[in-house]
Amino acid sequence: MERTKLSQEEIVRLADELETAPADEILREAVRLVDGLTFACSFGAEDMVLLDMLMGIDPNASVFYLDTDVLFPETYELVERAKERYGIPNLHQVRSKLSLDEQARQYGDELWKRDPDQCCALRKVQPLTEWLAQHEGWITGIRREQAPTRRGAKVFEWDQKFGLVKVNPLVRWTNDEVWDYIRAHDVPYNPLHDQGYPSIGCLHCTRPVAPGEDPRSGRWAGFAKTECGLHK
Ligand code: SF4
């Protein structure tokens, strides 16, 4: 098949054919088949696995991270360590047009405490929407077991919300498989994972979770919110 825009039928066929394929094979097929592909790297554990695989397949692959300006210092340090390890020449920092000061002037101080949906819309969803509009496919590290909202995810799917192909090579992986890969390949990771943070988002909206707690319960604790609006 030529590298071209995939039809809906081809996406469904690829989802079926690659459902049980290894993650690196899914990534290879995505790189081969989808022009204008970009990898959403949050620098969380799953995305470090994918980054390690992707840089081995296509060192010039487009990689981006959503910098909300309120990430943990450990996350910014990991970005630098990942650049040292992998190079990532085509790494893009995607940010809101609104600085934190402008946001505070227009919406009030500490919007994340009062209206995290609005804050995520301004600092994550809008910049992501603009970035994805320039692409034909994106790779994400979502796994089915992470949340009920992710249980129906497929390895290849049409992303209705953003209007492009979505590739999820780790959908079938367990948390243990992610960490086995990280240890086996000596992949750099965020030290916060060793301090009770299974899922790491923004500084103000992530807390550690107790052993046995839902891994995503540390995100937006105190709100019904479980997703930032990227994977609905
Ligand atoms: S996670 Fe919190 S600080 Fe980050 S964009 Fe969403 S509401 Fe704002």
PDB file of N, CA, C and O and ligand atoms in Angstrom, residues 68 70-71 100 103 111-113 115-125 201-206 219-220 225 228, ligand 1:
ATOM      1  N   THR A  68       2.006  22.543  29.210  1.00  0.00           N
ATOM      2  CA  THR A  68       0.974  23.413  29.790  1.00  0.00           C
ATOM      3  C   THR A  68       1.589  24.561  30.591  1.00  0.00           C
ATOM      4  O   THR A  68       0.867  25.374  31.150  1.00  0.00           O
ATOM      5  N   VAL A  70       2.819  24.181  33.341  1.00  0.00           N
ATOM      6  CA  VAL A  70       2.728  23.799  34.760  1.00  0.00           C
ATOM      7  C   VAL A  70       3.000  22.295  34.916  1.00  0.00           C
ATOM      8  O   VAL A  70       2.335  21.613  35.705  1.00  0.00           O
ATOM      9  N   LEU A  71       3.972  21.805  34.169  1.00  0.00           N
ATOM     10  CA  LEU A  71       4.383  20.412  34.352  1.00  0.00           C
ATOM     11  C   LEU A  71       5.323  20.325  35.556  1.00  0.00           C
ATOM     12  O   LEU A  71       5.862  21.339  36.011  1.00  0.00           O
ATOM     13  N   LEU A 100       0.473  31.932  31.331  1.00  0.00           N
ATOM     14  CA  LEU A 100      -0.243  31.757  32.605  1.00  0.00           C
ATOM     15  C   LEU A 100      -0.760  33.093  33.126  1.00  0.00           C
ATOM     16  O   LEU A 100      -1.861  33.181  33.686  1.00  0.00           O
ATOM     17  N   GLN A 103      -3.803  34.068  31.127  1.00  0.00           N
ATOM     18  CA  GLN A 103      -4.935  33.232  31.558  1.00  0.00           C
ATOM     19  C   GLN A 103      -5.502  33.757  32.882  1.00  0.00           C
ATOM     20  O   GLN A 103      -6.717  33.838  33.064  1.00  0.00           O
ATOM     21  N   LEU A 111      -7.086  28.877  37.752  1.00  0.00           N
ATOM     22  CA  LEU A 111      -8.298  28.362  37.104  1.00  0.00           C
ATOM     23  C   LEU A 111      -8.462  26.861  37.327  1.00  0.00           C
ATOM     24  O   LEU A 111      -9.575  26.351  37.440  1.00  0.00           O
ATOM     25  N   TRP A 112      -7.305  26.144  37.414  1.00  0.00           N
ATOM     26  CA  TRP A 112      -7.362  24.687  37.611  1.00  0.00           C
ATOM     27  C   TRP A 112      -8.083  24.287  38.886  1.00  0.00           C
ATOM     28  O   TRP A 112      -8.620  23.193  38.973  1.00  0.00           O
ATOM     29  N   LYS A 113      -8.124  25.190  39.880  1.00  0.00           N
ATOM     30  CA  LYS A 113      -8.803  24.859  41.135  1.00  0.00           C
ATOM     31  C   LYS A 113     -10.314  25.020  41.019  1.00  0.00           C
ATOM     32  O   LYS A 113     -11.072  24.391  41.737  1.00  0.00           O
ATOM     33  N   ASP A 115     -12.142  25.502  37.737  1.00  0.00           N
ATOM     34  CA  ASP A 115     -12.753  24.960  36.527  1.00  0.00           C
ATOM     35  C   ASP A 115     -11.682  24.251  35.699  1.00  0.00           C
ATOM     36  O   ASP A 115     -11.204  24.775  34.691  1.00  0.00           O
ATOM     37  N   PRO A 116     -11.304  23.014  36.129  1.00  0.00           N
ATOM     38  CA  PRO A 116     -10.237  22.319  35.409  1.00  0.00           C
ATOM     39  C   PRO A 116     -10.598  22.004  33.960  1.00  0.00           C
ATOM     40  O   PRO A 116      -9.705  21.926  33.106  1.00  0.00           O
ATOM     41  N   ASP A 117     -11.892  21.847  33.667  1.00  0.00           N
ATOM     42  CA  ASP A 117     -12.259  21.587  32.267  1.00  0.00           C
ATOM     43  C   ASP A 117     -11.873  22.768  31.382  1.00  0.00           C
ATOM     44  O   ASP A 117     -11.333  22.604  30.287  1.00  0.00           O
ATOM     45  N   GLN A 118     -12.173  23.977  31.872  1.00  0.00           N
ATOM     46  CA  GLN A 118     -11.824  25.184  31.110  1.00  0.00           C
ATOM     47  C   GLN A 118     -10.300  25.315  30.987  1.00  0.00           C
ATOM     48  O   GLN A 118      -9.762  25.640  29.925  1.00  0.00           O
ATOM     49  N   CYS A 119      -9.607  25.043  32.082  1.00  0.00           N
ATOM     50  CA  CYS A 119      -8.149  25.146  32.076  1.00  0.00           C
ATOM     51  C   CYS A 119      -7.540  24.142  31.092  1.00  0.00           C
ATOM     52  O   CYS A 119      -6.669  24.485  30.286  1.00  0.00           O
ATOM     53  N   CYS A 120      -8.025  22.879  31.123  1.00  0.00           N
ATOM     54  CA  CYS A 120      -7.527  21.874  30.175  1.00  0.00           C
ATOM     55  C   CYS A 120      -7.878  22.268  28.743  1.00  0.00           C
ATOM     56  O   CYS A 120      -7.083  22.022  27.828  1.00  0.00           O
ATOM     57  N   ALA A 121      -9.056  22.867  28.556  1.00  0.00           N
ATOM     58  CA  ALA A 121      -9.436  23.285  27.198  1.00  0.00           C
ATOM     59  C   ALA A 121      -8.444  24.319  26.665  1.00  0.00           C
ATOM     60  O   ALA A 121      -8.012  24.254  25.516  1.00  0.00           O
ATOM     61  N   LEU A 122      -8.057  25.259  27.528  1.00  0.00           N
ATOM     62  CA  LEU A 122      -7.153  26.332  27.101  1.00  0.00           C
ATOM     63  C   LEU A 122      -5.712  25.849  26.945  1.00  0.00           C
ATOM     64  O   LEU A 122      -5.018  26.236  26.005  1.00  0.00           O
ATOM     65  N   ARG A 123      -5.265  25.012  27.870  1.00  0.00           N
ATOM     66  CA  ARG A 123      -3.832  24.675  27.920  1.00  0.00           C
ATOM     67  C   ARG A 123      -3.499  23.357  27.227  1.00  0.00           C
ATOM     68  O   ARG A 123      -2.336  23.089  26.955  1.00  0.00           O
ATOM     69  N   LYS A 124      -4.540  22.526  26.988  1.00  0.00           N
ATOM     70  CA  LYS A 124      -4.257  21.229  26.341  1.00  0.00           C
ATOM     71  C   LYS A 124      -5.045  21.061  25.042  1.00  0.00           C
ATOM     72  O   LYS A 124      -4.472  20.820  23.987  1.00  0.00           O
ATOM     73  N   VAL A 125      -6.380  21.128  25.153  1.00  0.00           N
ATOM     74  CA  VAL A 125      -7.195  20.718  24.010  1.00  0.00           C
ATOM     75  C   VAL A 125      -7.044  21.679  22.819  1.00  0.00           C
ATOM     76  O   VAL A 125      -6.886  21.235  21.677  1.00  0.00           O
ATOM     77  N   GLY A 201       0.438  14.224  35.344  1.00  0.00           N
ATOM     78  CA  GLY A 201      -0.043  15.307  34.501  1.00  0.00           C
ATOM     79  C   GLY A 201       0.581  16.611  34.941  1.00  0.00           C
ATOM     80  O   GLY A 201       1.792  16.700  35.132  1.00  0.00           O
ATOM     81  N   CYS A 202      -0.265  17.617  35.190  1.00  0.00           N
ATOM     82  CA  CYS A 202       0.243  18.918  35.630  1.00  0.00           C
ATOM     83  C   CYS A 202       0.480  18.915  37.142  1.00  0.00           C
ATOM     84  O   CYS A 202      -0.178  18.197  37.899  1.00  0.00           O
ATOM     85  N   LEU A 203       1.392  19.791  37.532  1.00  0.00           N
ATOM     86  CA  LEU A 203       1.787  19.939  38.935  1.00  0.00           C
ATOM     87  C   LEU A 203       0.591  20.124  39.882  1.00  0.00           C
ATOM     88  O   LEU A 203       0.516  19.507  40.942  1.00  0.00           O
ATOM     89  N   HIS A 204      -0.368  20.964  39.467  1.00  0.00           N
ATOM     90  CA  HIS A 204      -1.468  21.313  40.376  1.00  0.00           C
ATOM     91  C   HIS A 204      -2.590  20.281  40.395  1.00  0.00           C
ATOM     92  O   HIS A 204      -3.482  20.364  41.226  1.00  0.00           O
ATOM     93  N   CYS A 205      -2.579  19.348  39.469  1.00  0.00           N
ATOM     94  CA  CYS A 205      -3.730  18.455  39.308  1.00  0.00           C
ATOM     95  C   CYS A 205      -3.355  16.991  39.438  1.00  0.00           C
ATOM     96  O   CYS A 205      -4.118  16.114  39.033  1.00  0.00           O
ATOM     97  N   THR A 206      -2.181  16.706  39.975  1.00  0.00           N
ATOM     98  CA  THR A 206      -1.753  15.309  40.126  1.00  0.00           C
ATOM     99  C   THR A 206      -1.273  15.098  41.547  1.00  0.00           C
ATOM    100  O   THR A 206      -0.469  15.881  42.055  1.00  0.00           O
ATOM    101  N   ARG A 219      -5.377  11.950  39.470  1.00  0.00           N
ATOM    102  CA  ARG A 219      -5.543  13.061  38.537  1.00  0.00           C
ATOM    103  C   ARG A 219      -6.837  13.796  38.878  1.00  0.00           C
ATOM    104  O   ARG A 219      -7.883  13.186  39.023  1.00  0.00           O
ATOM    105  N   TRP A 220      -6.795  15.103  39.018  1.00  0.00           N
ATOM    106  CA  TRP A 220      -7.955  15.960  39.337  1.00  0.00           C
ATOM    107  C   TRP A 220      -8.723  15.423  40.550  1.00  0.00           C
ATOM    108  O   TRP A 220      -9.957  15.336  40.545  1.00  0.00           O
ATOM    109  N   LYS A 225     -13.807  14.647  37.086  1.00  0.00           N
ATOM    110  CA  LYS A 225     -13.001  14.598  35.860  1.00  0.00           C
ATOM    111  C   LYS A 225     -11.963  13.468  35.911  1.00  0.00           C
ATOM    112  O   LYS A 225     -11.266  13.276  36.903  1.00  0.00           O
ATOM    113  N   CYS A 228      -8.460  14.642  30.277  1.00  0.00           N
ATOM    114  CA  CYS A 228      -8.312  16.068  29.969  1.00  0.00           C
ATOM    115  C   CYS A 228      -9.069  16.459  28.697  1.00  0.00           C
ATOM    116  O   CYS A 228      -9.109  17.629  28.352  1.00  0.00           O
TER     117      CYS A 228
HETATM  118  S1  SF4 B   1      -4.289  19.296  34.181  1.00  0.00           S
HETATM  119 FE1  SF4 B   1      -4.775  20.994  35.597  1.00  0.00          FE
HETATM  120  S2  SF4 B   1      -3.248  22.635  35.281  1.00  0.00           S
HETATM  121 FE2  SF4 B   1      -3.097  21.136  33.586  1.00  0.00          FE
HETATM  122  S3  SF4 B   1      -4.287  22.058  31.979  1.00  0.00           S
HETATM  123 FE3  SF4 B   1      -5.672  20.635  33.065  1.00  0.00          FE
HETATM  124  S4  SF4 B   1      -6.650  21.809  34.738  1.00  0.00           S
HETATM  125 FE4  SF4 B   1      -4.919  23.055  33.888  1.00  0.00          FE
END
